[in-house]
Coordinates of C-alpha atoms and ligand atoms in Angstrom, one line a residue:
X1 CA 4.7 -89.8 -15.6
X2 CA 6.6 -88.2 -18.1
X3 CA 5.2 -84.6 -17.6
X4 CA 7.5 -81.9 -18.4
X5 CA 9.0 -79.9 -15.6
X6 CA 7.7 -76.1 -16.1
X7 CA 10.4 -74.7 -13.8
X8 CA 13.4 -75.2 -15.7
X9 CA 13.1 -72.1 -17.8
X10 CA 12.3 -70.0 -15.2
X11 CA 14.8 -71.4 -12.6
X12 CA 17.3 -70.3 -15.3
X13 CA 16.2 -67.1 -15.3
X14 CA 15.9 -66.9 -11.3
X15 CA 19.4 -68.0 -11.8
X16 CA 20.8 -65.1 -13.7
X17 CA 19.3 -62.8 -11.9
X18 CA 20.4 -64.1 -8.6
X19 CA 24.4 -63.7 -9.5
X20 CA 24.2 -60.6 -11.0
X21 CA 22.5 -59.9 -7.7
X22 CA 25.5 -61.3 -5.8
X23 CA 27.9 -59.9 -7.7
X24 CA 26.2 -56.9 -7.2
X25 CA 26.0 -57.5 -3.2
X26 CA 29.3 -58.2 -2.9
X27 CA 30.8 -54.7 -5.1
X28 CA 28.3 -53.3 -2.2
X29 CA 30.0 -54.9 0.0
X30 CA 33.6 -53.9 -0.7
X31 CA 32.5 -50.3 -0.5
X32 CA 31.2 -50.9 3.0
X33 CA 34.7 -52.7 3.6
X34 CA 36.6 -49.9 1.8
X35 CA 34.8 -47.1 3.8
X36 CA 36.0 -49.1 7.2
X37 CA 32.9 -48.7 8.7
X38 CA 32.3 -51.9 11.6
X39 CA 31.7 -54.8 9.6
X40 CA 28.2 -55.5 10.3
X41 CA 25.5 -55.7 7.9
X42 CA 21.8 -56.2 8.7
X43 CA 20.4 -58.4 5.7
X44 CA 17.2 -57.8 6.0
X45 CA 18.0 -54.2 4.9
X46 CA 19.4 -55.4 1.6
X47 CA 17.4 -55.1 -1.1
X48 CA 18.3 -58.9 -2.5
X49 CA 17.8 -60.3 0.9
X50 CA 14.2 -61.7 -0.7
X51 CA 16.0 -62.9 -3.5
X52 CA 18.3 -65.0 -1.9
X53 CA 15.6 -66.7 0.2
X54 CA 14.1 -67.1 -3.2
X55 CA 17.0 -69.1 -4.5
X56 CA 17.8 -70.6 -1.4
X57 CA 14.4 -72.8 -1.9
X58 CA 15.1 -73.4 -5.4
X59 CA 11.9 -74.2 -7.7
X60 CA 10.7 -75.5 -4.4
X61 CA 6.7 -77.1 -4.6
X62 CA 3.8 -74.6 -3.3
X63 CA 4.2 -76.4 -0.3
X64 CA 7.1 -75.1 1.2
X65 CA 5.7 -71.5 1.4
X66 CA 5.3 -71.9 5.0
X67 CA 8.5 -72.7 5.9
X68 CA 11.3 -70.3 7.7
X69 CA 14.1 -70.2 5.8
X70 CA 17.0 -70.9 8.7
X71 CA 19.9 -69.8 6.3
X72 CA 19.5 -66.5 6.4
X73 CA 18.8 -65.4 9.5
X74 CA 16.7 -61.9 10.2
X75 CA 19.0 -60.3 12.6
X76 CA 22.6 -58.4 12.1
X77 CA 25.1 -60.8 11.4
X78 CA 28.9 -60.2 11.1
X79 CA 29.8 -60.6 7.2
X80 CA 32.8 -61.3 5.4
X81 CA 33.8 -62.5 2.2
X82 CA 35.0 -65.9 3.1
X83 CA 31.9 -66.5 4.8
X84 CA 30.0 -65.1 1.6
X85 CA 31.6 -67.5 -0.7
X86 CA 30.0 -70.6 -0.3
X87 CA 26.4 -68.7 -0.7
X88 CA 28.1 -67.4 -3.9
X89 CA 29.4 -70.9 -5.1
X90 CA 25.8 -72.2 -4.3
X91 CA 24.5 -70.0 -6.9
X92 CA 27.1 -69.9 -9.2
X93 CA 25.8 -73.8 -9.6
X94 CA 22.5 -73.4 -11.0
X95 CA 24.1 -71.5 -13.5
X96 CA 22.5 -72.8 -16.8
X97 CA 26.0 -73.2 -18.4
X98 CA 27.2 -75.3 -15.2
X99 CA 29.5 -78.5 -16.4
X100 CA 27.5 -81.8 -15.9
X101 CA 28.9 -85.1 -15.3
X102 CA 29.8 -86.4 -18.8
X103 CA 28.6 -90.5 -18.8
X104 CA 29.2 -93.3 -21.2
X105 CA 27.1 -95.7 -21.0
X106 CA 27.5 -99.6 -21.9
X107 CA 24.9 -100.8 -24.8
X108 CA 24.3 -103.7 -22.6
X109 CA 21.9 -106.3 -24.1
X110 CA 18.3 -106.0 -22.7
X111 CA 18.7 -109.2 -21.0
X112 CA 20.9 -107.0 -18.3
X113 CA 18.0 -103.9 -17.9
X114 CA 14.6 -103.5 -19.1
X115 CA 14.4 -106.8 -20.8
X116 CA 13.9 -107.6 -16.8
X117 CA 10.8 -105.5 -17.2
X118 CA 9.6 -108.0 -19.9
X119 CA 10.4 -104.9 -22.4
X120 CA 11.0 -106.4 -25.6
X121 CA 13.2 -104.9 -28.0
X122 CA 12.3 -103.8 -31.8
X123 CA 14.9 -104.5 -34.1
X124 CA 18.0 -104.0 -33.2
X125 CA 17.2 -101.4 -30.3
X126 CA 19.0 -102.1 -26.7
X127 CA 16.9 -99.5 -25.4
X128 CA 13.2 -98.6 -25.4
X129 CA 11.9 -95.4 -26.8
X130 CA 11.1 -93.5 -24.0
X131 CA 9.2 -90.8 -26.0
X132 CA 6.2 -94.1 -26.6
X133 CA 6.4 -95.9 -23.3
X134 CA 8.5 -95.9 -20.6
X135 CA 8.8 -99.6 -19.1
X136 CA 7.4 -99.7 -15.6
X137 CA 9.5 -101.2 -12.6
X138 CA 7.7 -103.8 -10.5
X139 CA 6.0 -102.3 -7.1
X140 CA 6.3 -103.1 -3.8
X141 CA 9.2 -103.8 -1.9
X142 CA 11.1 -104.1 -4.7
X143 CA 10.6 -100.7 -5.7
X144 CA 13.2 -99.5 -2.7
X145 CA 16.5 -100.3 -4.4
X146 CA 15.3 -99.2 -8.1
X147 CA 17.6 -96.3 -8.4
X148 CA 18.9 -98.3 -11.7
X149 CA 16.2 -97.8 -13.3
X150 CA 15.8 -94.0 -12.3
X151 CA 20.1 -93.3 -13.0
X152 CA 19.4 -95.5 -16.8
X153 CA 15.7 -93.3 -17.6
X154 CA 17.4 -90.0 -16.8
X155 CA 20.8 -90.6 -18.7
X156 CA 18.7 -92.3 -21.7
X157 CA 16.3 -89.2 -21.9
X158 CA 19.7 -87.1 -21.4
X159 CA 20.3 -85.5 -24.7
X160 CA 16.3 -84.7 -25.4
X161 CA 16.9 -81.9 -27.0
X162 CA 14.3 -80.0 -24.5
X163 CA 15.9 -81.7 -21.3
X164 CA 18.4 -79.0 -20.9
X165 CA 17.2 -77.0 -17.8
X166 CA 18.5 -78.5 -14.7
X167 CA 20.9 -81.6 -15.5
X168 CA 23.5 -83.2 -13.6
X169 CA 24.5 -86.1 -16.0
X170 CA 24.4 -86.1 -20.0
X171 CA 25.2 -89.2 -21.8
X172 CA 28.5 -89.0 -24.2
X173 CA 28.8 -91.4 -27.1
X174 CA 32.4 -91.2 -27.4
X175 CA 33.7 -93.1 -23.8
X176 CA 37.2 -91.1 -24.4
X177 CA 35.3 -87.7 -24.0
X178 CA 33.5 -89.6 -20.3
X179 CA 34.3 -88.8 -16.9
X180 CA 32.7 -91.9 -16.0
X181 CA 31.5 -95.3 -17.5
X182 CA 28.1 -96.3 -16.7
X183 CA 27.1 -100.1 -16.5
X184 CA 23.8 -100.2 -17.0
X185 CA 22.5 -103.4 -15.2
X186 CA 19.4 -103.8 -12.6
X187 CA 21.1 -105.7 -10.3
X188 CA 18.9 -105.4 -7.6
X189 CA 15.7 -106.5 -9.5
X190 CA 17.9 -109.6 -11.0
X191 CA 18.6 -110.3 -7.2
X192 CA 15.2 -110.0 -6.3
X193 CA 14.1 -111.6 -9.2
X194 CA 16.0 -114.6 -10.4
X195 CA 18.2 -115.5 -7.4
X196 CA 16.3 -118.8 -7.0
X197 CA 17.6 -121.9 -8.8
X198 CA 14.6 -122.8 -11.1
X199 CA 14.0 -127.0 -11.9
X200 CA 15.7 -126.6 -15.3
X201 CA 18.8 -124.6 -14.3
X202 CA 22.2 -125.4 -13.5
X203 CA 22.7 -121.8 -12.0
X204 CA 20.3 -119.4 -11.4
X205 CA 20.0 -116.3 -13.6
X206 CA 21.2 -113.8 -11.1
X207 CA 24.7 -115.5 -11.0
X208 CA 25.0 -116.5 -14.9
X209 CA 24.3 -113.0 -15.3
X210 CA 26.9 -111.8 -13.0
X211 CA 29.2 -114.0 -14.7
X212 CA 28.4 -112.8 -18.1
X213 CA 28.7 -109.2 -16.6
X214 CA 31.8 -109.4 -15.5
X215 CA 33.4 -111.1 -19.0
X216 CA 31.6 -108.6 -20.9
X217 CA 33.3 -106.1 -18.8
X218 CA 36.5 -107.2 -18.4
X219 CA 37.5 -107.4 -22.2
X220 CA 36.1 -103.9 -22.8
X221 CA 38.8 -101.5 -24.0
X222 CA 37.2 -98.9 -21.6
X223 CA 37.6 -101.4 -18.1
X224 CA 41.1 -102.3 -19.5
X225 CA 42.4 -98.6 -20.0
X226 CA 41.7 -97.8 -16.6
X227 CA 41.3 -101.1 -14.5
X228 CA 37.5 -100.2 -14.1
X229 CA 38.3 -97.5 -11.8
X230 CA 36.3 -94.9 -13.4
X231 CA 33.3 -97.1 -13.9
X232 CA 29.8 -97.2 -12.2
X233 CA 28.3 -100.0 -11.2
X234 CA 24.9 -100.1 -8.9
X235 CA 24.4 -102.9 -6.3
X236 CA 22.0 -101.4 -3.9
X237 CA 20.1 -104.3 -2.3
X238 CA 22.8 -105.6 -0.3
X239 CA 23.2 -108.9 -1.4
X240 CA 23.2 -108.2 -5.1
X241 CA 26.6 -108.8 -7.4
X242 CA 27.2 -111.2 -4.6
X243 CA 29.2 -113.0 -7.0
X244 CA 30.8 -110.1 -9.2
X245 CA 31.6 -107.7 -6.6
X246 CA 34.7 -109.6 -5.7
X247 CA 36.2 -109.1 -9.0
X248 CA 34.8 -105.5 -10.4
X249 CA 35.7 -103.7 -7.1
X250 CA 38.2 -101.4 -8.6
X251 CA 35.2 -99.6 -10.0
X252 CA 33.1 -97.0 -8.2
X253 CA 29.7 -98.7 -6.6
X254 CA 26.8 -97.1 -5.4
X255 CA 25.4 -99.0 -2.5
X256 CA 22.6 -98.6 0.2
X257 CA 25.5 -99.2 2.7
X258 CA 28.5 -101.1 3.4
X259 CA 27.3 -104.0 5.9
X260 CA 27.8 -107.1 3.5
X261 CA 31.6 -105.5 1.8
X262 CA 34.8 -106.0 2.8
X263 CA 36.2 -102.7 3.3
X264 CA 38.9 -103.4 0.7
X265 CA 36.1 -104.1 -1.7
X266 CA 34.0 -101.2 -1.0
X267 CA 34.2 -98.5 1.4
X268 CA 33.5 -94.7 1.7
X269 CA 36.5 -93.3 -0.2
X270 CA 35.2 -94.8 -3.4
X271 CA 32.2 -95.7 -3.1
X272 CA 28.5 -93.7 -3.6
X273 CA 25.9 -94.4 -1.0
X274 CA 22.3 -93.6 -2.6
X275 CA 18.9 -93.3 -0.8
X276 CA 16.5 -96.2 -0.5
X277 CA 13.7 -95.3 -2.1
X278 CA 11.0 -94.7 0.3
X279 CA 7.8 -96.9 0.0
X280 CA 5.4 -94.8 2.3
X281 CA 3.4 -92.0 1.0
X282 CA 4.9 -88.5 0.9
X283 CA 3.5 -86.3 3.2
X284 CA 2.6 -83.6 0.7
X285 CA 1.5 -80.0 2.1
X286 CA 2.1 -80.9 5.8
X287 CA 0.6 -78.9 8.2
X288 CA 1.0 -81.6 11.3
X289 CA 3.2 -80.1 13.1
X290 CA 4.0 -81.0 17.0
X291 CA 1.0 -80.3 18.9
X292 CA -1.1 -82.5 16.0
X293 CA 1.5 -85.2 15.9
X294 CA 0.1 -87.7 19.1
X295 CA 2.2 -90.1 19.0
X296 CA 5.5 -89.2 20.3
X297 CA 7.8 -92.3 19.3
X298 CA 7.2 -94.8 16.2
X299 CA 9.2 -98.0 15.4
X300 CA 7.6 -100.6 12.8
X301 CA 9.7 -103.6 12.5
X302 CA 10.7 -107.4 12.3
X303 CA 12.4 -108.3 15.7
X304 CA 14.6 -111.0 15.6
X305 CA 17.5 -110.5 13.4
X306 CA 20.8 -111.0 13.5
X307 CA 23.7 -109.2 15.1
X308 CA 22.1 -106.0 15.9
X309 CA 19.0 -107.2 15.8
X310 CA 19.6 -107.8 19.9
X311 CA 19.5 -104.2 20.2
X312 CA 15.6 -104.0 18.7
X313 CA 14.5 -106.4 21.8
X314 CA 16.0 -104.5 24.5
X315 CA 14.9 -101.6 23.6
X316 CA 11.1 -103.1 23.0
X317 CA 11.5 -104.2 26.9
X318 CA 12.8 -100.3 27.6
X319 CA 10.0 -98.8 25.8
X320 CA 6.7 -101.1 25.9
X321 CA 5.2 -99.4 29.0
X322 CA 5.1 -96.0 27.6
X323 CA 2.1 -94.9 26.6
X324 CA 2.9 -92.6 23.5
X325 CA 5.6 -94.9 22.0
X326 CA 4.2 -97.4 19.2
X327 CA 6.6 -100.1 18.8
X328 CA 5.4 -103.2 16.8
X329 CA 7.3 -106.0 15.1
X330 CA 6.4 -107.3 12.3
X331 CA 7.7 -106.4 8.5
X332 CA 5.5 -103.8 6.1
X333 CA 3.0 -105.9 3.7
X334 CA 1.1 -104.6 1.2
X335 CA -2.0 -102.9 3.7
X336 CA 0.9 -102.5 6.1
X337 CA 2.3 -99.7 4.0
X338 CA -1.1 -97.5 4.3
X339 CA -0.6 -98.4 8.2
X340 CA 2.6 -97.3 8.4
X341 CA 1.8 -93.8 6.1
X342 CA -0.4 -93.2 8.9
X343 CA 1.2 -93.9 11.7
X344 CA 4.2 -91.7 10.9
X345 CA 2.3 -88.9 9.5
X346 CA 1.2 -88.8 13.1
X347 CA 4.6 -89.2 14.8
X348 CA 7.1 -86.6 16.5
X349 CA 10.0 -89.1 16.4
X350 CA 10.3 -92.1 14.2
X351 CA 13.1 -94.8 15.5
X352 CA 15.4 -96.4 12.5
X353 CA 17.5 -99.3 14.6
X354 CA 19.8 -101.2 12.8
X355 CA 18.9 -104.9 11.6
X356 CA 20.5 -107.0 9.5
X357 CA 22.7 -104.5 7.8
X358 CA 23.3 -101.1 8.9
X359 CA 20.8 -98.9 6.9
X360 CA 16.8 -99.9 5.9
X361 CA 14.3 -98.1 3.7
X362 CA 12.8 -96.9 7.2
X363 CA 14.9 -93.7 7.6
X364 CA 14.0 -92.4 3.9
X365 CA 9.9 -93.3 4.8
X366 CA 10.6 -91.3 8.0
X367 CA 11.9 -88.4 5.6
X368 CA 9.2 -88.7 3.9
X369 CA 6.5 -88.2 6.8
X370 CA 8.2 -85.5 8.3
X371 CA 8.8 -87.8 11.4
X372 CA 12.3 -86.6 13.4
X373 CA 14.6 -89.6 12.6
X374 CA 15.8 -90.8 15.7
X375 CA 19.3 -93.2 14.0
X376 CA 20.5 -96.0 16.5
X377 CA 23.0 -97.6 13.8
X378 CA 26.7 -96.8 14.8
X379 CA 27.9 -98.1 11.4
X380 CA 25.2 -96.1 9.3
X381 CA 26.7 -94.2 6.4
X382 CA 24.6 -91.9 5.1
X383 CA 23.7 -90.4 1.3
X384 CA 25.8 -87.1 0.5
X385 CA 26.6 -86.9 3.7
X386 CA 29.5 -84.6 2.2
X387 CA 27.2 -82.4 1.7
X388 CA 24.3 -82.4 3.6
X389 CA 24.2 -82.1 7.9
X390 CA 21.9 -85.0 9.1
X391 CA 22.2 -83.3 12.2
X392 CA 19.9 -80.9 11.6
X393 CA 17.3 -83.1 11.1
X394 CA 18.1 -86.2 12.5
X395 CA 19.3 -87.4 16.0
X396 CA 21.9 -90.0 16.6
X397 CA 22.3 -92.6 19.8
X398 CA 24.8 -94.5 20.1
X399 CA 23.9 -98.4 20.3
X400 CA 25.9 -98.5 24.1
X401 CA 23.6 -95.4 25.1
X402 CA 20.2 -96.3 23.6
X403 CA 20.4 -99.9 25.9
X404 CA 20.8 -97.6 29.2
X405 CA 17.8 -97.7 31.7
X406 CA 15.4 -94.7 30.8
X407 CA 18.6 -92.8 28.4
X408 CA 16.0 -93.2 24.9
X409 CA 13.0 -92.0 26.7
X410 CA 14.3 -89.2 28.6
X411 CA 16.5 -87.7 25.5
X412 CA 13.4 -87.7 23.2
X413 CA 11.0 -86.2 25.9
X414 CA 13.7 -83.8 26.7
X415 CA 13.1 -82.4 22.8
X416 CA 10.5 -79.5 23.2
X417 CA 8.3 -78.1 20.6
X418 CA 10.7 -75.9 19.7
X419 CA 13.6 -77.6 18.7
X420 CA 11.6 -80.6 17.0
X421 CA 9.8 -77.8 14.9
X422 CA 13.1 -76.5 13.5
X423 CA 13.8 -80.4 12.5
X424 CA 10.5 -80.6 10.9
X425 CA 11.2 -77.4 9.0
X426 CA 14.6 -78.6 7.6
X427 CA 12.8 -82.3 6.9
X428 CA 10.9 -80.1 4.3
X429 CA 13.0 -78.5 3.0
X430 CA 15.9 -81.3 1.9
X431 CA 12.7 -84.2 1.2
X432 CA 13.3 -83.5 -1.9
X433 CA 17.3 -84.5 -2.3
X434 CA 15.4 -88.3 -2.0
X435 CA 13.1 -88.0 -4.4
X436 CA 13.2 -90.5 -7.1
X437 CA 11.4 -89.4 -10.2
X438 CA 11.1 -89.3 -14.4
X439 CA 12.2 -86.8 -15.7
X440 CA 14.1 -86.0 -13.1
X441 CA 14.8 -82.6 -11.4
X442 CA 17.1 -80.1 -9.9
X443 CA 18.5 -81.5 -6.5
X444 CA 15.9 -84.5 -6.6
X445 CA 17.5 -88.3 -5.7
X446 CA 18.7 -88.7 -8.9
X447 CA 20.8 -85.7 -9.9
X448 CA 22.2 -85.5 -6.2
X449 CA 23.5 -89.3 -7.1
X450 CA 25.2 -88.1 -10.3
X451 CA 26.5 -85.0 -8.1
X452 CA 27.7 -87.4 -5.3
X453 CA 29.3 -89.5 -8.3
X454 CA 31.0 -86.4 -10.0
X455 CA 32.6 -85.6 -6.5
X456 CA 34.3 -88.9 -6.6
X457 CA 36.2 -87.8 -10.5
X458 CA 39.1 -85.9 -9.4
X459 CA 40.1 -88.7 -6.7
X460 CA 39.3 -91.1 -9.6
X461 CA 41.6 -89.7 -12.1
X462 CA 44.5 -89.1 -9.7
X463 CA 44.7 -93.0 -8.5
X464 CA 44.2 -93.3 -12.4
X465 CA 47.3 -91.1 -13.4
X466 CA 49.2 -92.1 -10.4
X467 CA 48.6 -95.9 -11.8
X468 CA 50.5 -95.4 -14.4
X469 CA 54.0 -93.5 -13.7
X470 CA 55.6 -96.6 -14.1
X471 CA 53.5 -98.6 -16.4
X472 CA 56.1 -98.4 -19.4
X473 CA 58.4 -100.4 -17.1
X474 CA 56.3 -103.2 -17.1
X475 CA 55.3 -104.1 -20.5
X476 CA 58.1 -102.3 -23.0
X477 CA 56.8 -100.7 -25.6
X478 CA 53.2 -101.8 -26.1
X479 CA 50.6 -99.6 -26.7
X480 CA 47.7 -101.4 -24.8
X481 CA 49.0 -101.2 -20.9
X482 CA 46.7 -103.5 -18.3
X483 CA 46.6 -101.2 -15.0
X484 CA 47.4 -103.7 -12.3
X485 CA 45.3 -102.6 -9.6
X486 CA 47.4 -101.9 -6.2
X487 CA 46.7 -104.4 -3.7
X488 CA 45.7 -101.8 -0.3
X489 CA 43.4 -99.9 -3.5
X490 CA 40.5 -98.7 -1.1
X491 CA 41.9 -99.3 1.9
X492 CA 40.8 -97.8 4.9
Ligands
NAG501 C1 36.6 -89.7 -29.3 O1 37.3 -88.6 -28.6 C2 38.7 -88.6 -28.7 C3 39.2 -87.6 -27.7 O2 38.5 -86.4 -27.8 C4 39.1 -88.4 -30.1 O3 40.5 -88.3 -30.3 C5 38.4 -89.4 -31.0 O4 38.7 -89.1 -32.4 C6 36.9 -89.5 -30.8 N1 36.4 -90.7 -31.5 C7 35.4 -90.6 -32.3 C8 35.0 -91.9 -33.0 O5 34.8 -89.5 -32.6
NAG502 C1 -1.2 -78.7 -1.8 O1 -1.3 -77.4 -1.8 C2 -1.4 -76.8 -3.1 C3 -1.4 -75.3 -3.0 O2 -2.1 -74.9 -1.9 C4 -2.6 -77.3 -3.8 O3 -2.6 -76.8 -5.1 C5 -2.5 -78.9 -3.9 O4 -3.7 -79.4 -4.5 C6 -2.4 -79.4 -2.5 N1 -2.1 -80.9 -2.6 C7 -2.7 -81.8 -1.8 C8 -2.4 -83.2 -2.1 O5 -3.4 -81.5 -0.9

């Protein structure tokens, strides 16, 4: 688990060479622009035009040697600077000297993190040596919302002094020097865990936890200098900090969607939404490509749920007759998962239909297989969505269209080899940004979550600054100001 990464020191080194190639591009370019010659450029005459499909793929696996790289296309395309600098901008980011995400991080007793992974502290240690043994999560099910234990591993291994190739976050001791504050509690595992009121309890554990959470937090100089805007707190299963959400929502959450929140409470502005994590198997070296994918629609899933649940039956009644479409109802046990490995391995399309809530685990094991996402979820919001076209990959139907007579079967059928292999191409190349991992690397789940998160800073710190123009006002002359939180904070 803890191998190292060999790629760092080279990607650094793929890295300098690639901007002094830019740079060099671009001086080449300026001559052609200075020489006012017709501003068209065949790239696959340049002599870096290799080298940019090299650092388009990253330190990408062995595996992705067979795929097309769609961002640089092989025929004469019109150039110009503005269209040049995002390209240059992309690798002006793996620069090895790039600024990471600077994170505080709460000394939280155990009893909040990896004491929940019956890890049992020496001395006075919060935190287990990761260099001896690295805890293990539970499996399973509960293994899809454990992006707290993957954000605490890679900010505790952090400042290893040979973890400085490709990082997003680094851990600060001083929480003035932070861009954010990290609170380092596995509240999804506590829900899963300890929601139940045991014999001898008054409360269950996951609310006197809460509770304790949110005292702890409150008096902390840190959540009182800035009214918890700037802090971090994870909550991805959905009902988890049921009970503390409603009073730590000034702070930044990251979620697996919004279904269960008050918009004023969380919402998209504010908020980080981070990838399930997916349960199937990854389809490693895929070769299955449309022709050796028979089944041509696959939905595995419990049927009657709530609210959109309605959607699932009708569209079981629309689809049951045709042949190539598996659609089956019932929820993924533990020899389910191989089933369902298999079954989207061998899928074109693989349906994700909203249940209770909005997102599920489904889309990121679709990901995973290489399997088309077909979305029908109008309120989906999806990971780095900032950044990343789902459009590419994916395809969306609305709710009100997927009920139509014959609209679902006849738009999939109507997707020819083609098109669903340039879907299956991009699938392979961004499977990675939703890969959760120790230690982690460049562009996997984790760092694209602290990226995500230091995307949110500026808007952070100018609600933050904006907070106080008239703070003095308030409370005369005292040095420690409480930063009442506007009441529309987050509003939509
Ligand atoms: C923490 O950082 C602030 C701002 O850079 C500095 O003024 C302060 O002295 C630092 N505190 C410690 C304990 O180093
Ligand atoms: C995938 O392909 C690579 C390179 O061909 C090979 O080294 C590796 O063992 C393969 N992995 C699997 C699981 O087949």
């Amino acid at each position: 688990m803890a191998e190292r990464n060999p790629h760092f020191r080279r990607s650094s080194l793929f890295c300098m060479l690639a901007i002094t190639s830019v740079l060099f591009f671009l001086s080449w370019f300026f001559v052609l622009r200075s020489t006012s010659r017709p501003h068209f450029v065949d790239l696959s005459t340049l002599p870096n035009s290799k080298l940019f499909a090299v650092v388009e793929n990253g330190n990408s696996q062995p595996r992705n040697q067979d795929n097309v790289d769609l961002s640089i296309p092989n025929m004469p395309v019109s150039v110009d600077y503005e269209k040049e600098a995002p390209q240059v901008e992309k690798l002006m980011k793996c620069n090895p000297n790039k600024v990471v995400l600077k994170v505080f991080m709460y000394d939280l007793p155990p009893e909040f993190h990896f004491g929940l992974l019956n890890w049992k502290p020496e001395g006075d240690n919060v935190w287990p040596d990761l260099k001896t043994k690295i805890p293990d999560y539970p499996g399973g099910l509960n293994l899809q919302h454990s992006i707290e234990y993957w954000l605490t591993l890679d900010l505790l291994s952090s400042t290893f002094p040979d973890s400085a190739g490709a990082r997003s976050a680094v851990r600060v001791h001083n929480s003035s020097e932070a861009d954010v504050i990290f609170v380092p509690f596995f509240s999804s595992l506590t829900y899963n865990r300890y929601s139940r009121l045991q014999p001898h309890e008054k409360k269950n554990r996951n609310q006197l936890l809460q509770e304790n959470l949110v005292m702890f937090l409150t008096s902390q100089e840190e959540w009182k200098r800035s009214g918890g805007r700037d802090h971090i707190i994870m909550a991805h299963h959905p009902n988890s900090m049921l009970y503390a959400r409603m009073k730590l929502w000034p702070a930044m959450f990251i979620l697996a969607d919004f279904g269960r929140y008050p918009p004023t409470i969380a919402n998209v502005e504010k908020d980080v939404i981070a990838p399930y994590k997916h349960v199937i198997k990854t389809f490693v070296n895929d070769s299955s490509g449309f022709d050796d994918r028979p089944t041509l629609l696959y939905f595995q899933g419990a049927i009657y749920r709530k609210d959109g649940g309605i959607v699932r039956q009708e569209l079981f009644y629309l689809l049951k007759d045709e042949k190539d479409v598996h659609f089956s109802f019932g929820s993924v046990s533990r020899d389910g998962i191989n089933k369902a490995s298999q079954g989207m391995h061998s899928s074109k399309f693989c349906l994700n239909i909203a249940g209770d809530t909005p997102s599920s685990n489904r889309l990121f094991d679709a990901i995973a297989s290489h399997c088309v996402p077909v979305i029908i979820s109008d309120e989906i919001e999806l990971p780095y969505e900032d950044v990343l076209d789902y459009s590419e990959f994916c395809i969306f139907v609305r709710t009100s269209d997927a009920v139509k007579k014959n609209f679902l079967i006849e738009l999939i059928r109507s997707i020819k080899k083609e098109e669903w292999t340039r879907r299956w191409k991009r699938l392979k190349e961004i499977e990675k940004f939703f890969e959760f991992q120790y230690p982690s690397q460049e562009e996997d789940a984790v760092q694209m979550i602290w990226q995500a998160v230091a995307r949110k800073v500026p808007s952070v710190r100018l609600k933050l600054h904006k907070s106080k123009r008239f703070s003095r006002h308030k409370d005369s002359r005292r040095k420690r100001e409480i930063i009442t939180v506007p009441r529309n904070f987050g509003e939509r």
